PDB file of C-alpha atoms in Angstrom:
ATOM      1  CA  MET A   1     -77.058 105.451  88.570  1.00 83.00           C
ATOM      2  CA  GLN A   2     -75.763 104.167  85.773  1.00 85.00           C
ATOM      3  CA  ASP A   3     -74.084 101.231  88.414  1.00 92.00           C
ATOM      4  CA  ASP A   4     -78.578 100.841  87.932  1.00 96.00           C
ATOM      5  CA  TYR A   5     -79.072  99.881  84.614  1.00 97.00           C
ATOM      6  CA  CYS A   6     -77.989  96.198  82.901  1.00 97.00           C
ATOM      7  CA  VAL A   7     -77.975  95.287  79.055  1.00 95.00           C
ATOM      8  CA  LEU A   8     -80.236  92.604  78.419  1.00 95.00           C
ATOM      9  CA  VAL A   9     -78.306  89.699  75.715  1.00 94.00           C
ATOM     10  CA  ARG A  10     -78.852  86.010  75.248  1.00 92.00           C
ATOM     11  CA  ALA A  11     -76.946  83.195  77.090  1.00 93.00           C
ATOM     12  CA  ARG A  12     -74.168  81.329  75.018  1.00 89.00           C
ATOM     13  CA  SER A  13     -76.203  78.092  74.086  1.00 91.00           C
ATOM     14  CA  GLN A  14     -75.747  76.439  70.733  1.00 90.00           C
ATOM     15  CA  GLN A  15     -78.919  75.123  71.137  1.00 94.00           C
ATOM     16  CA  HIS A  16     -80.735  78.398  72.207  1.00 95.00           C
ATOM     17  CA  PRO A  17     -81.592  78.784  68.288  1.00 94.00           C
ATOM     18  CA  LEU A  18     -82.412  82.497  66.740  1.00 93.00           C
ATOM     19  CA  LEU A  19     -85.344  83.925  66.454  1.00 96.00           C
ATOM     20  CA  THR A  20     -86.485  85.576  62.885  1.00 96.00           C
ATOM     21  CA  TRP A  21     -89.715  87.838  61.538  1.00 97.00           C
ATOM     22  CA  ASP A  22     -92.109  85.202  59.408  1.00 97.00           C
ATOM     23  CA  GLN A  23     -93.700  88.574  58.269  1.00 96.00           C
ATOM     24  CA  GLY A  24     -93.616  91.538  57.589  1.00 94.00           C
ATOM     25  CA  TYR A  25     -91.663  93.821  60.433  1.00 94.00           C
ATOM     26  CA  LEU A  26     -91.097  97.534  59.342  1.00 93.00           C
ATOM     27  CA  PRO A  27     -93.756  98.777  62.209  1.00 92.00           C
ATOM     28  CA  PHE A  28     -91.283  97.286  64.719  1.00 92.00           C
ATOM     29  CA  LEU A  29     -89.163 100.063  63.622  1.00 90.00           C
ATOM     30  CA  LYS A  30     -90.931 102.607  64.661  1.00 88.00           C
ATOM     31  CA  PRO A  31     -90.267 104.581  67.648  1.00 89.00           C
ATOM     32  CA  ALA A  32     -94.118 103.663  68.813  1.00 93.00           C
ATOM     33  CA  PRO A  33     -96.245 101.357  69.323  1.00 95.00           C
ATOM     34  CA  VAL A  34     -97.656  98.637  67.189  1.00 95.00           C
ATOM     35  CA  VAL A  35    -101.749  97.957  66.176  1.00 94.00           C
ATOM     36  CA  VAL A  36    -102.176  93.885  65.968  1.00 93.00           C
ATOM     37  CA  HIS A  37    -104.752  92.035  65.936  1.00 95.00           C
ATOM     38  CA  GLU A  38    -103.373  88.748  65.989  1.00 96.00           C
ATOM     39  CA  PRO A  39    -100.248  86.825  67.443  1.00 98.00           C
ATOM     40  CA  VAL A  40     -97.030  88.309  64.891  1.00 97.00           C
ATOM     41  CA  LYS A  41     -95.048  85.659  63.396  1.00 98.00           C
ATOM     42  CA  LEU A  42     -91.923  84.272  63.907  1.00 98.00           C
ATOM     43  CA  LYS A  43     -89.299  81.021  63.176  1.00 97.00           C
ATOM     44  CA  TRP A  44     -86.125  80.010  63.631  1.00 95.00           C
ATOM     45  CA  GLY A  45     -83.683  81.996  62.199  1.00 93.00           C
ATOM     46  CA  GLU A  46     -80.144  80.188  60.420  1.00 92.00           C
ATOM     47  CA  PRO A  47     -78.073  78.456  61.852  1.00 91.00           C
ATOM     48  CA  ILE A  48     -80.230  75.709  63.137  1.00 93.00           C
ATOM     49  CA  PRO A  49     -79.115  73.659  66.527  1.00 94.00           C
ATOM     50  CA  PRO A  50     -78.891  70.164  65.833  1.00 93.00           C
ATOM     51  CA  ARG A  51     -81.465  69.735  68.609  1.00 93.00           C
ATOM     52  CA  PRO A  52     -83.012  73.284  69.382  1.00 95.00           C
ATOM     53  CA  VAL A  53     -84.516  73.991  72.943  1.00 95.00           C
ATOM     54  CA  MET A  54     -86.555  76.979  73.148  1.00 97.00           C
ATOM     55  CA  VAL A  55     -86.106  78.441  76.802  1.00 97.00           C
ATOM     56  CA  ASP A  56     -87.464  81.490  78.236  1.00 98.00           C
ATOM     57  CA  HIS A  57     -85.815  84.607  76.169  1.00 97.00           C
ATOM     58  CA  HIS A  58     -84.343  84.270  72.373  1.00 95.00           C
ATOM     59  CA  SER A  59     -83.261  87.373  70.198  1.00 89.00           C
ATOM     60  CA  LEU A  60     -84.736  88.744  67.265  1.00 89.00           C
ATOM     61  CA  PRO A  61     -82.854  91.100  68.060  1.00 86.00           C
ATOM     62  CA  ALA A  62     -85.346  92.408  70.128  1.00 92.00           C
ATOM     63  CA  PRO A  63     -86.596  90.822  72.809  1.00 96.00           C
ATOM     64  CA  VAL A  64     -88.368  87.386  72.662  1.00 97.00           C
ATOM     65  CA  VAL A  65     -89.533  86.456  76.389  1.00 98.00           C
ATOM     66  CA  SER A  66     -91.912  83.793  77.782  1.00 98.00           C
ATOM     67  CA  THR A  67     -94.852  84.147  79.643  1.00 98.00           C
ATOM     68  CA  ARG A  68     -93.252  84.470  82.909  1.00 97.00           C
ATOM     69  CA  VAL A  69     -91.069  86.488  81.795  1.00 98.00           C
ATOM     70  CA  LYS A  70     -93.817  89.133  80.109  1.00 97.00           C
ATOM     71  CA  GLU A  71     -95.993  88.175  83.141  1.00 97.00           C
ATOM     72  CA  ALA A  72     -92.584  89.481  85.449  1.00 96.00           C
ATOM     73  CA  LEU A  73     -93.104  92.191  82.892  1.00 96.00           C
ATOM     74  CA  GLU A  74     -96.332  92.971  83.212  1.00 95.00           C
ATOM     75  CA  ALA A  75     -96.277  93.640  86.617  1.00 93.00           C
ATOM     76  CA  VAL A  76     -93.870  96.556  87.005  1.00 92.00           C
ATOM     77  CA  ALA A  77     -96.215  98.706  84.445  1.00 86.00           C
ATOM     78  CA  LEU A  78     -93.754  99.743  82.078  1.00 93.00           C
ATOM     79  CA  ARG A  79     -93.865 102.517  79.478  1.00 93.00           C
ATOM     80  CA  GLY A  80     -92.721 102.490  75.539  1.00 94.00           C
ATOM     81  CA  VAL A  81     -92.725  98.617  76.335  1.00 95.00           C
ATOM     82  CA  GLN A  82     -95.746  96.545  74.537  1.00 96.00           C
ATOM     83  CA  LEU A  83     -95.794  92.738  74.920  1.00 97.00           C
ATOM     84  CA  VAL A  84     -97.172  91.869  71.787  1.00 97.00           C
ATOM     85  CA  PRO A  85     -97.899  88.378  71.337  1.00 98.00           C
ATOM     86  CA  ALA A  86     -95.662  85.850  69.573  1.00 98.00           C
ATOM     87  CA  ASP A  87     -96.170  82.741  67.472  1.00 98.00           C
ATOM     88  CA  VAL A  88     -93.003  80.470  66.973  1.00 97.00           C
ATOM     89  CA  GLN A  89     -92.489  77.920  64.225  1.00 95.00           C
ATOM     90  CA  ALA A  90     -90.501  75.976  66.337  1.00 92.00           C
ATOM     91  CA  GLY A  91     -90.408  72.226  64.417  1.00 87.00           C
ATOM     92  CA  ASP A  92     -93.680  71.290  63.463  1.00 91.00           C
ATOM     93  CA  PHE A  93     -95.123  72.793  66.553  1.00 93.00           C
ATOM     94  CA  VAL A  94     -96.313  76.330  66.934  1.00 97.00           C
ATOM     95  CA  LEU A  95     -94.859  78.159  70.444  1.00 97.00           C
ATOM     96  CA  ARG A  96     -96.544  80.811  71.991  1.00 98.00           C
ATOM     97  CA  TYR A  97     -93.916  84.173  73.174  1.00 98.00           C
ATOM     98  CA  TRP A  98     -93.670  87.087  73.735  1.00 98.00           C
ATOM     99  CA  LEU A  99     -92.207  90.186  71.528  1.00 97.00           C
ATOM    100  CA  VAL A 100     -90.882  92.726  74.004  1.00 97.00           C
ATOM    101  CA  HIS A 101     -91.499  95.970  70.941  1.00 96.00           C
ATOM    102  CA  MET A 102     -89.903  98.768  73.835  1.00 94.00           C
ATOM    103  CA  TRP A 103     -90.798 101.261  71.324  1.00 93.00           C
ATOM    104  CA  LYS A 104     -89.424 104.471  73.945  1.00 90.00           C
ATOM    105  CA  SER A 105     -85.737 105.311  72.780  1.00 93.00           C
ATOM    106  CA  ILE A 106     -83.181 107.504  74.515  1.00 95.00           C
ATOM    107  CA  ARG A 107     -80.448 109.570  73.019  1.00 94.00           C
ATOM    108  CA  CYS A 108     -78.333 108.842  76.729  1.00 94.00           C
ATOM    109  CA  MET A 109     -75.165 107.350  75.498  1.00 94.00           C
ATOM    110  CA  ASP A 110     -72.464 109.487  77.787  1.00 93.00           C
ATOM    111  CA  ARG A 111     -70.160 110.600  73.503  1.00 90.00           C
ATOM    112  CA  ASN A 112     -67.640 112.174  76.135  1.00 92.00           C
ATOM    113  CA  ARG A 113     -67.141 108.706  77.725  1.00 93.00           C
ATOM    114  CA  SER A 114     -67.552 105.781  75.490  1.00 89.00           C
ATOM    115  CA  ILE A 115     -65.599 104.179  73.812  1.00 88.00           C
ATOM    116  CA  PHE A 116     -67.661 103.581  70.328  1.00 88.00           C
ATOM    117  CA  GLU A 117     -67.008 103.290  66.487  1.00 86.00           C
ATOM    118  CA  ALA A 118     -69.018 105.861  64.376  1.00 80.00           C
ATOM    119  CA  SER A 119     -69.056 106.269  60.588  1.00 77.00           C
ATOM    120  CA  ARG A 120     -67.913 108.468  59.091  1.00 82.00           C
ATOM    121  CA  SER A 121     -70.831 111.072  59.677  1.00 79.00           C
ATOM    122  CA  GLY A 122     -70.342 110.539  62.336  1.00 71.00           C
ATOM    123  CA  LEU A 123     -74.205 109.479  62.811  1.00 71.00           C
ATOM    124  CA  ILE A 124     -74.573 105.745  62.854  1.00 74.00           C
ATOM    125  CA  LEU A 125     -73.010 103.650  65.573  1.00 75.00           C
ATOM    126  CA  LEU A 126     -70.569 100.740  64.536  1.00 80.00           C
ATOM    127  CA  SER A 127     -70.079  99.122  67.866  1.00 84.00           C
ATOM    128  CA  ILE A 128     -69.588 100.467  71.001  1.00 90.00           C
ATOM    129  CA  ASP A 129     -66.236  98.328  73.188  1.00 90.00           C
ATOM    130  CA  LYS A 130     -67.894 100.400  76.700  1.00 92.00           C
ATOM    131  CA  LEU A 131     -70.472 101.483  76.993  1.00 93.00           C
ATOM    132  CA  PHE A 132     -71.263 105.122  79.674  1.00 93.00           C
ATOM    133  CA  LEU A 133     -74.995 105.963  80.142  1.00 96.00           C
ATOM    134  CA  ASP A 134     -75.707 110.160  80.326  1.00 95.00           C
ATOM    135  CA  GLU A 135     -76.841 110.347  83.887  1.00 94.00           C
ATOM    136  CA  ALA A 136     -77.717 114.221  83.231  1.00 95.00           C
ATOM    137  CA  VAL A 137     -80.586 113.012  80.329  1.00 95.00           C
ATOM    138  CA  LEU A 138     -81.073 110.082  83.382  1.00 95.00           C
ATOM    139  CA  GLY A 139     -81.583 111.801  85.571  1.00 95.00           C
ATOM    140  CA  GLU A 140     -84.192 114.674  83.573  1.00 96.00           C
ATOM    141  CA  THR A 141     -86.578 111.305  83.177  1.00 94.00           C
ATOM    142  CA  PRO A 142     -89.218 110.078  85.622  1.00 95.00           C
ATOM    143  CA  LEU A 143     -87.585 106.302  86.929  1.00 95.00           C
ATOM    144  CA  GLU A 144     -91.139 105.506  85.983  1.00 94.00           C
ATOM    145  CA  GLU A 145     -90.073 106.355  82.406  1.00 93.00           C
ATOM    146  CA  ARG A 146     -87.219 105.324  82.134  1.00 95.00           C
ATOM    147  CA  LEU A 147     -87.459 101.237  83.843  1.00 96.00           C
ATOM    148  CA  VAL A 148     -87.040  99.288  81.068  1.00 96.00           C
ATOM    149  CA  PHE A 149     -85.129 101.116  77.665  1.00 95.00           C
ATOM    150  CA  ARG A 150     -83.489 100.588  74.152  1.00 94.00           C
ATOM    151  CA  LEU A 151     -80.589 103.175  72.703  1.00 93.00           C
ATOM    152  CA  ALA A 152     -81.634 104.939  70.722  1.00 90.00           C
ATOM    153  CA  GLU A 153     -78.567 105.897  69.135  1.00 89.00           C
ATOM    154  CA  SER A 154     -77.823 101.594  69.057  1.00 89.00           C
ATOM    155  CA  VAL A 155     -80.409  98.328  68.885  1.00 87.00           C
ATOM    156  CA  VAL A 156     -79.612  97.702  73.102  1.00 93.00           C
ATOM    157  CA  HIS A 157     -82.258  96.963  75.587  1.00 95.00           C
ATOM    158  CA  VAL A 158     -81.237  98.316  78.709  1.00 96.00           C
ATOM    159  CA  PHE A 159     -83.095  98.002  81.995  1.00 97.00           C
ATOM    160  CA  HIS A 160     -83.296  99.383  85.871  1.00 97.00           C
ATOM    161  CA  ARG A 161     -82.374  97.410  88.293  1.00 97.00           C
ATOM    162  CA  THR A 162     -85.133  96.422  89.864  1.00 97.00           C
ATOM    163  CA  VAL A 163     -86.860  95.624  87.111  1.00 97.00           C
ATOM    164  CA  VAL A 164     -83.830  93.042  86.484  1.00 97.00           C
ATOM    165  CA  GLU A 165     -84.370  91.746  90.509  1.00 97.00           C
ATOM    166  CA  ARG A 166     -87.880  90.951  89.215  1.00 97.00           C
ATOM    167  CA  VAL A 167     -87.496  89.126  86.178  1.00 97.00           C
ATOM    168  CA  LEU A 168     -84.779  87.274  87.975  1.00 97.00           C
ATOM    169  CA  ALA A 169     -87.095  85.862  90.713  1.00 97.00           C
ATOM    170  CA  LEU A 170     -89.133  84.387  88.523  1.00 97.00           C
ATOM    171  CA  SER A 171     -88.798  79.891  90.530  1.00 96.00           C
ATOM    172  CA  PRO A 172     -87.096  78.168  88.302  1.00 96.00           C
ATOM    173  CA  PRO A 173     -84.915  80.780  87.096  1.00 96.00           C
ATOM    174  CA  PRO A 174     -85.308  81.830  83.863  1.00 97.00           C
ATOM    175  CA  GLU A 175     -82.925  80.961  81.003  1.00 97.00           C
ATOM    176  CA  GLY A 176     -81.813  81.632  77.984  1.00 96.00           C
ATOM    177  CA  LEU A 177     -81.543  85.708  78.975  1.00 96.00           C
ATOM    178  CA  ARG A 178     -78.266  87.123  80.969  1.00 95.00           C
ATOM    179  CA  PHE A 179     -78.186  90.951  81.998  1.00 96.00           C
ATOM    180  CA  ILE A 180     -75.388  92.159  81.741  1.00 95.00           C
ATOM    181  CA  PRO A 181     -74.558  96.245  84.197  1.00 96.00           C
ATOM    182  CA  VAL A 182     -73.982  98.275  81.917  1.00 95.00           C
ATOM    183  CA  SER A 183     -70.366  99.056  82.929  1.00 91.00           C
ATOM    184  CA  GLU A 184     -69.136  95.551  81.762  1.00 92.00           C
ATOM    185  CA  TRP A 185     -71.001  95.339  78.523  1.00 90.00           C
ATOM    186  CA  GLY A 186     -69.828  95.827  74.795  1.00 82.00           C
ATOM    187  CA  ASP A 187     -70.739  94.590  71.749  1.00 73.00           C
ATOM    188  CA  ALA A 188     -68.390  91.159  72.505  1.00 68.00           C
ATOM    189  CA  SER A 189     -69.767  90.721  75.421  1.00 65.00           C
ATOM    190  CA  GLY A 190     -72.890  88.532  74.313  1.00 53.00           C
ATOM    191  CA  PHE A 191     -69.801  86.211  73.155  1.00 52.00           C
ATOM    192  CA  ARG A 192     -67.509  86.287  76.610  1.00 52.00           C
TER     193      ARG A 192
END
């Protein structure tokens, strides 16, 4: 089961801008769907690349995806995930993207096998060097409830291989994202 999951990270590129909120975002920090009446407002975050390139995935750190990736995710009928329209101020243009609000989280980090640094209280993870998922917890959760989820212990977005395959099957291949198998992922993976 461990091998069935990947962590979504942004592609290594100095041309793909980071995104930041251009409005309040506190409702998105709660583990629940949000009520939105208009697209959320995002903008480029610092440092802005000299020649920014908008791609299929940007990090908020919540995933922000293009319409075609959103459609691939919608086809799976993901539970605990809300695809929220997001208008990204990109220079002189406003581009429509989709915020992947993963309000479903699963506490499934195997603390005995994972290598991590925690705060003194042990309640906050400061870093994860090696992640092992607790297969007993995942086994108790129906597959349709764990196709895509956020790790409850940290801001880590986990995707089942069937969802990864669907996204990577897009033609042309999606840009700006990497799916790293959980067995190879750690906090420093985004820099390798």
